[in-house]
Amino acid sequence: MKKKCLIIDDMHESIVPLLEEIGIEPHYAPKISRSEILDCIGQFEGVLVRSKTTIDKEFIDKATKLEFIGRAGAGLDKIDVAYVEARNIEILNAPEGNRDALAEHAMGMLLNLLNKINAADREVRNWVWDREGNRGVELSDKTVGIVGYGYMGQAFVQRLRAFDCRILVYDKFKKGFGTKKVEEVSLEKLFQKTDILSLHVPLTEETRGWMNKTFFESFRKPVYLLNTARGEIVPIADLLSLLDSGKILGAALDVLEKEKFEALTSKEKQRFENLFARKNVVLSPHVAGWTFASYKRINEVLVSKIAGYYRIDWNR
């Protein structure tokens, strides 16, 4: 009997034929509600999810036949990993599918920030021709500090090398990855030398709110911030304070502490309006890993891992 997989989020149309190729019976239901998922999940050996719902104890207790969870992306912050693993359910994610998309987007955001492209574009459209006010900062003479050296951090570093900047990398869980062009450093050295800080760590209980005002005040110099990881790592109230003080010279943010604008309190909305009004902040709506190519490639990575999990011979 075929294994059945429930797909609860929008995914590239290739997901159905790809699953069928490896003998998995796909049930594509991107409009399904949380309550409907809980009613039927007990029938499935697999589930593919992006961010529609949390995979928590309630979900897992209903999923009595579940053997694998496929996350269409990299982050696992909406999955209760400890509880899932305690139930011997395999977690499969696909950072290989969108690492290049994220690295290219991060590079674009950083160059935009340093060269004031967004601000200059708005001014020119309003008949303001201010060359001096839009003088840029060159990346080649800066030291870029990377926090996190997984798939995303490595892909971003690969792009940075073309700019001949100094690259420092701190990763709490990895050692021995340094090369002539990538310096493996302690957090203390990162604080001493960094001009530009780029975040590539997952959201966990340890990293939530980690990069607060105290964290940034440990840097010897003012820094530019690039965050394509998770918004909750940098509290927005602290970010605003650091922008006001000049400790953060500018920020390029693909992610925000809260991304459901309709759920913001009036105080939270005021903070966001404050952030949005700043010329030295570049923003995008959590799309750094979300290109036309990565949308399809994520499927291919996930199906390959599902095939590997079931020891299915599948080569594409």
Coordinates of C-alpha atoms in Angstrom, one line a residue:
M1 CA 0.0 0.0 0.0
K2 CA 1.3 3.5 -0.9
K3 CA 2.3 5.9 1.7
K4 CA 0.1 9.0 1.8
C5 CA 1.3 12.5 2.1
L6 CA -0.8 15.6 3.0
I7 CA 0.4 18.9 1.5
I8 CA -1.1 21.7 3.5
D9 CA 0.5 24.8 2.0
D10 CA 0.9 26.2 -1.5
M11 CA 3.8 24.6 -3.2
H12 CA 5.2 24.6 -6.8
E13 CA 2.9 22.4 -9.0
S14 CA 5.8 20.0 -9.5
I15 CA 5.3 18.5 -6.0
V16 CA 2.5 16.2 -7.0
P17 CA 4.2 14.4 -10.0
L18 CA 7.5 14.3 -8.0
L19 CA 5.9 12.5 -5.1
E20 CA 4.1 10.2 -7.5
E21 CA 7.5 9.4 -9.1
I22 CA 8.8 7.9 -5.8
G23 CA 5.5 6.0 -5.1
I24 CA 4.1 8.4 -2.6
E25 CA 0.4 9.2 -2.9
P26 CA 0.0 13.1 -2.7
H27 CA -3.0 14.9 -1.3
Y28 CA -2.6 18.5 -2.3
A29 CA -4.8 20.7 0.0
P30 CA -3.3 24.2 0.3
K31 CA -6.6 25.8 1.4
I32 CA -7.2 23.3 4.2
S33 CA -7.8 24.8 7.7
R34 CA -6.1 23.9 11.0
S35 CA -9.3 22.1 12.2
E36 CA -9.6 20.2 9.0
I37 CA -5.9 19.1 9.2
L38 CA -6.4 17.8 12.7
D39 CA -9.5 15.9 11.6
C40 CA -7.7 14.0 8.9
I41 CA -4.0 13.9 9.7
G42 CA -4.3 10.5 11.3
Q43 CA -4.7 9.0 7.8
F44 CA -1.3 10.1 6.5
E45 CA 2.3 8.9 6.8
G46 CA 3.7 12.2 5.7
V47 CA 2.9 15.9 5.7
L48 CA 4.5 18.8 3.8
V49 CA 4.3 22.2 5.4
R50 CA 5.6 25.7 4.9
S51 CA 4.2 28.1 7.6
K52 CA 0.4 27.7 7.7
T53 CA 0.3 26.0 11.0
T54 CA 2.4 25.0 14.0
I55 CA 3.4 21.3 14.3
D56 CA 2.9 21.1 18.0
K57 CA 1.8 18.4 20.5
E58 CA -1.9 18.7 19.5
F59 CA -1.0 18.2 15.9
I60 CA 1.4 15.2 16.6
D61 CA -1.0 13.5 19.0
K62 CA -3.6 13.4 16.2
A63 CA -1.0 12.2 13.6
T64 CA -1.0 8.6 14.7
K65 CA 0.5 7.2 11.5
L66 CA 2.9 10.0 10.7
E67 CA 6.4 9.0 9.7
F68 CA 7.9 12.2 8.3
I69 CA 7.4 15.9 8.2
G70 CA 8.7 17.8 5.2
R71 CA 9.4 21.5 5.8
A72 CA 9.4 23.4 2.5
G73 CA 12.2 25.7 3.5
A74 CA 15.0 25.9 6.1
G75 CA 13.6 27.0 9.4
L76 CA 12.1 24.6 11.9
D77 CA 10.8 27.2 14.4
K78 CA 7.1 26.3 13.9
I79 CA 7.8 22.6 14.6
D80 CA 8.1 21.2 18.2
V81 CA 11.3 19.4 17.3
A82 CA 11.8 17.7 20.6
Y83 CA 8.3 16.3 20.7
V84 CA 8.4 15.2 17.1
E85 CA 11.7 13.4 17.6
A86 CA 10.4 11.7 20.8
R87 CA 7.7 10.2 18.6
N88 CA 10.4 8.9 16.1
I89 CA 9.0 11.0 13.3
E90 CA 11.6 12.1 10.8
I91 CA 12.0 15.9 10.1
L92 CA 13.1 16.8 6.6
N93 CA 13.8 20.4 5.5
A94 CA 15.3 21.9 2.4
P95 CA 17.9 24.6 3.0
E96 CA 19.7 23.4 0.0
G97 CA 16.7 24.5 -2.1
N98 CA 16.8 28.2 -1.3
R99 CA 20.3 29.0 -0.1
D100 CA 21.4 30.5 -3.4
A101 CA 18.2 32.6 -3.6
L102 CA 18.8 33.9 -0.1
A103 CA 22.4 34.6 -0.7
E104 CA 21.7 36.7 -3.8
H105 CA 18.9 38.6 -2.1
A106 CA 21.1 39.3 0.9
M107 CA 23.9 40.6 -1.3
G108 CA 21.4 42.8 -3.1
M109 CA 20.0 44.2 0.1
L110 CA 23.5 44.9 1.5
L111 CA 24.7 46.8 -1.6
N112 CA 21.4 48.7 -1.6
L113 CA 21.9 49.7 2.0
L114 CA 25.5 50.8 1.6
N115 CA 24.8 52.7 -1.6
K116 CA 21.5 54.3 -0.5
I117 CA 19.8 53.1 -3.6
N118 CA 16.3 53.0 -2.3
A119 CA 16.5 56.5 -0.7
A120 CA 18.2 57.9 -3.9
D121 CA 15.5 56.3 -6.1
R122 CA 12.8 58.0 -4.1
E123 CA 14.5 61.4 -4.2
V124 CA 15.1 61.4 -7.9
R125 CA 11.5 60.4 -8.6
N126 CA 10.6 63.5 -6.6
W127 CA 13.0 65.7 -8.6
V128 CA 15.7 65.8 -6.0
W129 CA 19.2 65.5 -7.4
D130 CA 21.4 65.1 -4.3
R131 CA 24.7 63.5 -5.2
E132 CA 26.6 64.3 -2.0
G133 CA 23.7 63.1 0.2
N134 CA 23.7 59.8 -1.5
R135 CA 27.4 59.1 -1.4
G136 CA 27.9 55.4 -0.9
V137 CA 30.1 53.1 1.2
E138 CA 32.4 50.6 -0.5
L139 CA 32.1 47.0 0.7
S140 CA 35.6 46.1 -0.3
D141 CA 37.3 47.9 2.6
K142 CA 34.9 46.6 5.2
T143 CA 35.0 43.6 7.6
V144 CA 31.8 41.5 7.4
G145 CA 31.0 39.4 10.5
I146 CA 28.8 36.4 9.8
V147 CA 26.9 34.7 12.6
G148 CA 25.9 31.1 11.6
Y149 CA 27.8 29.1 9.0
G150 CA 25.2 26.7 7.8
Y151 CA 23.8 26.5 4.2
M152 CA 22.7 30.1 4.2
G153 CA 25.8 31.6 5.8
Q154 CA 28.1 29.6 3.5
A155 CA 26.2 30.6 0.3
F156 CA 26.3 34.3 1.4
V157 CA 30.1 34.1 2.1
Q158 CA 30.6 32.6 -1.4
R159 CA 29.1 35.8 -2.9
L160 CA 31.0 38.1 -0.5
R161 CA 34.4 36.7 -1.7
A162 CA 34.1 38.5 -5.0
F163 CA 34.2 41.9 -3.2
D164 CA 37.6 41.3 -1.5
C165 CA 36.2 42.3 1.9
R166 CA 37.5 40.7 5.1
I167 CA 35.1 37.9 6.3
L168 CA 34.8 36.7 9.9
V169 CA 32.5 33.9 10.9
Y170 CA 31.3 32.9 14.3
D171 CA 29.3 29.7 14.7
K172 CA 28.7 28.3 18.2
F173 CA 28.3 24.7 17.0
K174 CA 30.8 24.4 14.2
K175 CA 34.6 24.3 14.4
G176 CA 37.5 23.9 12.0
F177 CA 35.9 25.5 8.9
G178 CA 38.3 28.5 8.6
T179 CA 40.3 29.0 5.3
K180 CA 42.6 31.7 4.0
K181 CA 39.6 33.8 2.9
V182 CA 37.2 33.0 5.8
E183 CA 38.4 33.5 9.4
E184 CA 36.8 31.4 12.0
V185 CA 36.6 33.7 15.1
S186 CA 35.2 33.9 18.6
L187 CA 32.3 36.2 19.5
E188 CA 34.8 38.5 21.2
K189 CA 36.8 39.0 18.0
L190 CA 33.6 39.5 16.0
F191 CA 32.8 42.3 18.5
Q192 CA 36.2 43.9 18.0
K193 CA 36.5 43.9 14.2
T194 CA 33.1 43.8 12.5
D195 CA 31.8 46.7 10.3
I196 CA 28.8 44.8 8.9
L197 CA 26.9 42.0 10.7
S198 CA 24.9 39.4 8.8
L199 CA 22.7 36.9 10.6
H200 CA 22.3 33.3 9.5
V201 CA 21.1 31.5 12.6
P202 CA 17.8 29.7 13.2
L203 CA 15.1 31.0 15.6
T204 CA 15.4 28.9 18.8
E205 CA 14.8 29.7 22.5
E206 CA 18.5 30.6 22.7
T207 CA 18.5 33.0 19.7
R208 CA 15.1 34.6 20.4
G209 CA 15.8 38.2 21.4
W210 CA 19.6 37.4 21.6
M211 CA 20.8 40.4 19.6
N212 CA 19.4 43.1 21.8
K213 CA 20.8 46.4 22.9
T214 CA 23.3 44.9 25.2
F215 CA 24.6 42.6 22.4
F216 CA 25.2 45.4 19.9
E217 CA 26.8 47.6 22.5
S218 CA 29.5 45.0 22.7
F219 CA 30.7 46.0 19.3
R220 CA 33.8 48.3 19.3
K221 CA 32.6 50.1 16.2
P222 CA 29.1 51.1 14.9
V223 CA 27.9 48.4 12.5
Y224 CA 25.5 47.9 9.6
L225 CA 23.0 45.1 10.2
L226 CA 21.8 42.6 7.6
N227 CA 19.1 40.2 8.8
T228 CA 17.7 37.5 6.4
A229 CA 17.3 34.9 9.2
R230 CA 14.4 35.6 11.6
G231 CA 13.0 38.9 12.9
E232 CA 12.5 37.7 16.5
I233 CA 16.3 37.5 16.9
V234 CA 16.5 41.3 17.0
P235 CA 13.9 43.0 19.2
I236 CA 12.5 46.0 17.2
A237 CA 12.4 48.3 20.3
D238 CA 16.1 47.7 20.8
L239 CA 16.8 48.1 17.0
L240 CA 15.1 51.5 17.0
S241 CA 17.2 52.6 20.0
L242 CA 20.4 51.5 18.4
L243 CA 19.5 53.2 15.1
D244 CA 18.8 56.4 17.1
S245 CA 22.2 56.2 18.9
G246 CA 24.1 55.4 15.8
K247 CA 25.4 52.1 17.1
I248 CA 23.6 50.6 14.1
L249 CA 24.4 52.7 11.1
G250 CA 21.7 51.2 8.9
A251 CA 19.8 48.0 8.6
A252 CA 18.7 45.7 5.7
L253 CA 15.8 43.5 7.0
D254 CA 14.0 40.8 5.1
V255 CA 12.4 39.7 8.3
L256 CA 10.6 41.5 11.2
E257 CA 9.9 40.6 14.8
K258 CA 6.2 40.4 13.9
E259 CA 5.1 39.8 10.2
K260 CA 1.3 39.6 10.6
F261 CA 0.6 43.3 10.5
E262 CA -3.1 42.9 11.2
A263 CA -2.2 41.4 14.6
L264 CA 0.0 44.4 15.8
T265 CA -1.0 46.4 18.8
S266 CA -1.1 50.2 18.5
K267 CA 2.2 50.4 20.3
E268 CA 3.8 47.8 18.0
K269 CA 2.4 49.6 15.0
Q270 CA 4.0 52.9 16.1
R271 CA 7.3 51.2 16.3
F272 CA 7.0 49.8 12.8
E273 CA 6.0 53.2 11.5
N274 CA 9.1 54.6 13.1
L275 CA 11.2 51.9 11.4
F276 CA 9.5 52.3 8.0
A277 CA 10.2 56.1 8.0
R278 CA 14.0 55.7 8.2
K279 CA 16.1 56.3 5.1
N280 CA 18.9 54.1 6.4
V281 CA 16.6 51.0 6.6
V282 CA 16.0 48.7 3.6
L283 CA 13.1 46.3 3.9
S284 CA 11.6 43.3 2.0
P285 CA 8.7 41.0 3.0
H286 CA 10.5 37.7 4.0
V287 CA 11.3 36.8 0.4
A288 CA 15.1 36.4 0.5
G289 CA 14.8 32.7 -0.2
W290 CA 11.7 32.9 -2.3
T291 CA 12.5 33.0 -6.1
F292 CA 10.9 31.3 -9.0
A293 CA 13.8 28.9 -9.1
S294 CA 13.9 28.1 -5.4
Y295 CA 10.1 27.5 -5.3
K296 CA 10.6 24.5 -7.6
R297 CA 14.1 23.5 -6.2
I298 CA 12.7 23.1 -2.7
N299 CA 10.3 20.4 -4.0
E300 CA 13.2 18.5 -5.6
V301 CA 15.3 18.6 -2.4
L302 CA 12.4 17.5 -0.2
V303 CA 11.3 14.6 -2.5
S304 CA 14.9 13.5 -2.8
K305 CA 15.1 13.4 1.0
I306 CA 11.8 11.5 1.3
A307 CA 13.1 9.0 -1.2
G308 CA 16.3 8.6 0.9
Y309 CA 14.3 8.2 4.1
Y310 CA 12.4 5.3 2.5
R311 CA 15.5 4.0 0.6
I312 CA 13.8 4.5 -2.7
D313 CA 16.2 4.6 -5.7
W314 CA 15.4 7.9 -7.3
N315 CA 17.8 10.0 -9.3
R316 CA 17.0 13.2 -11.2

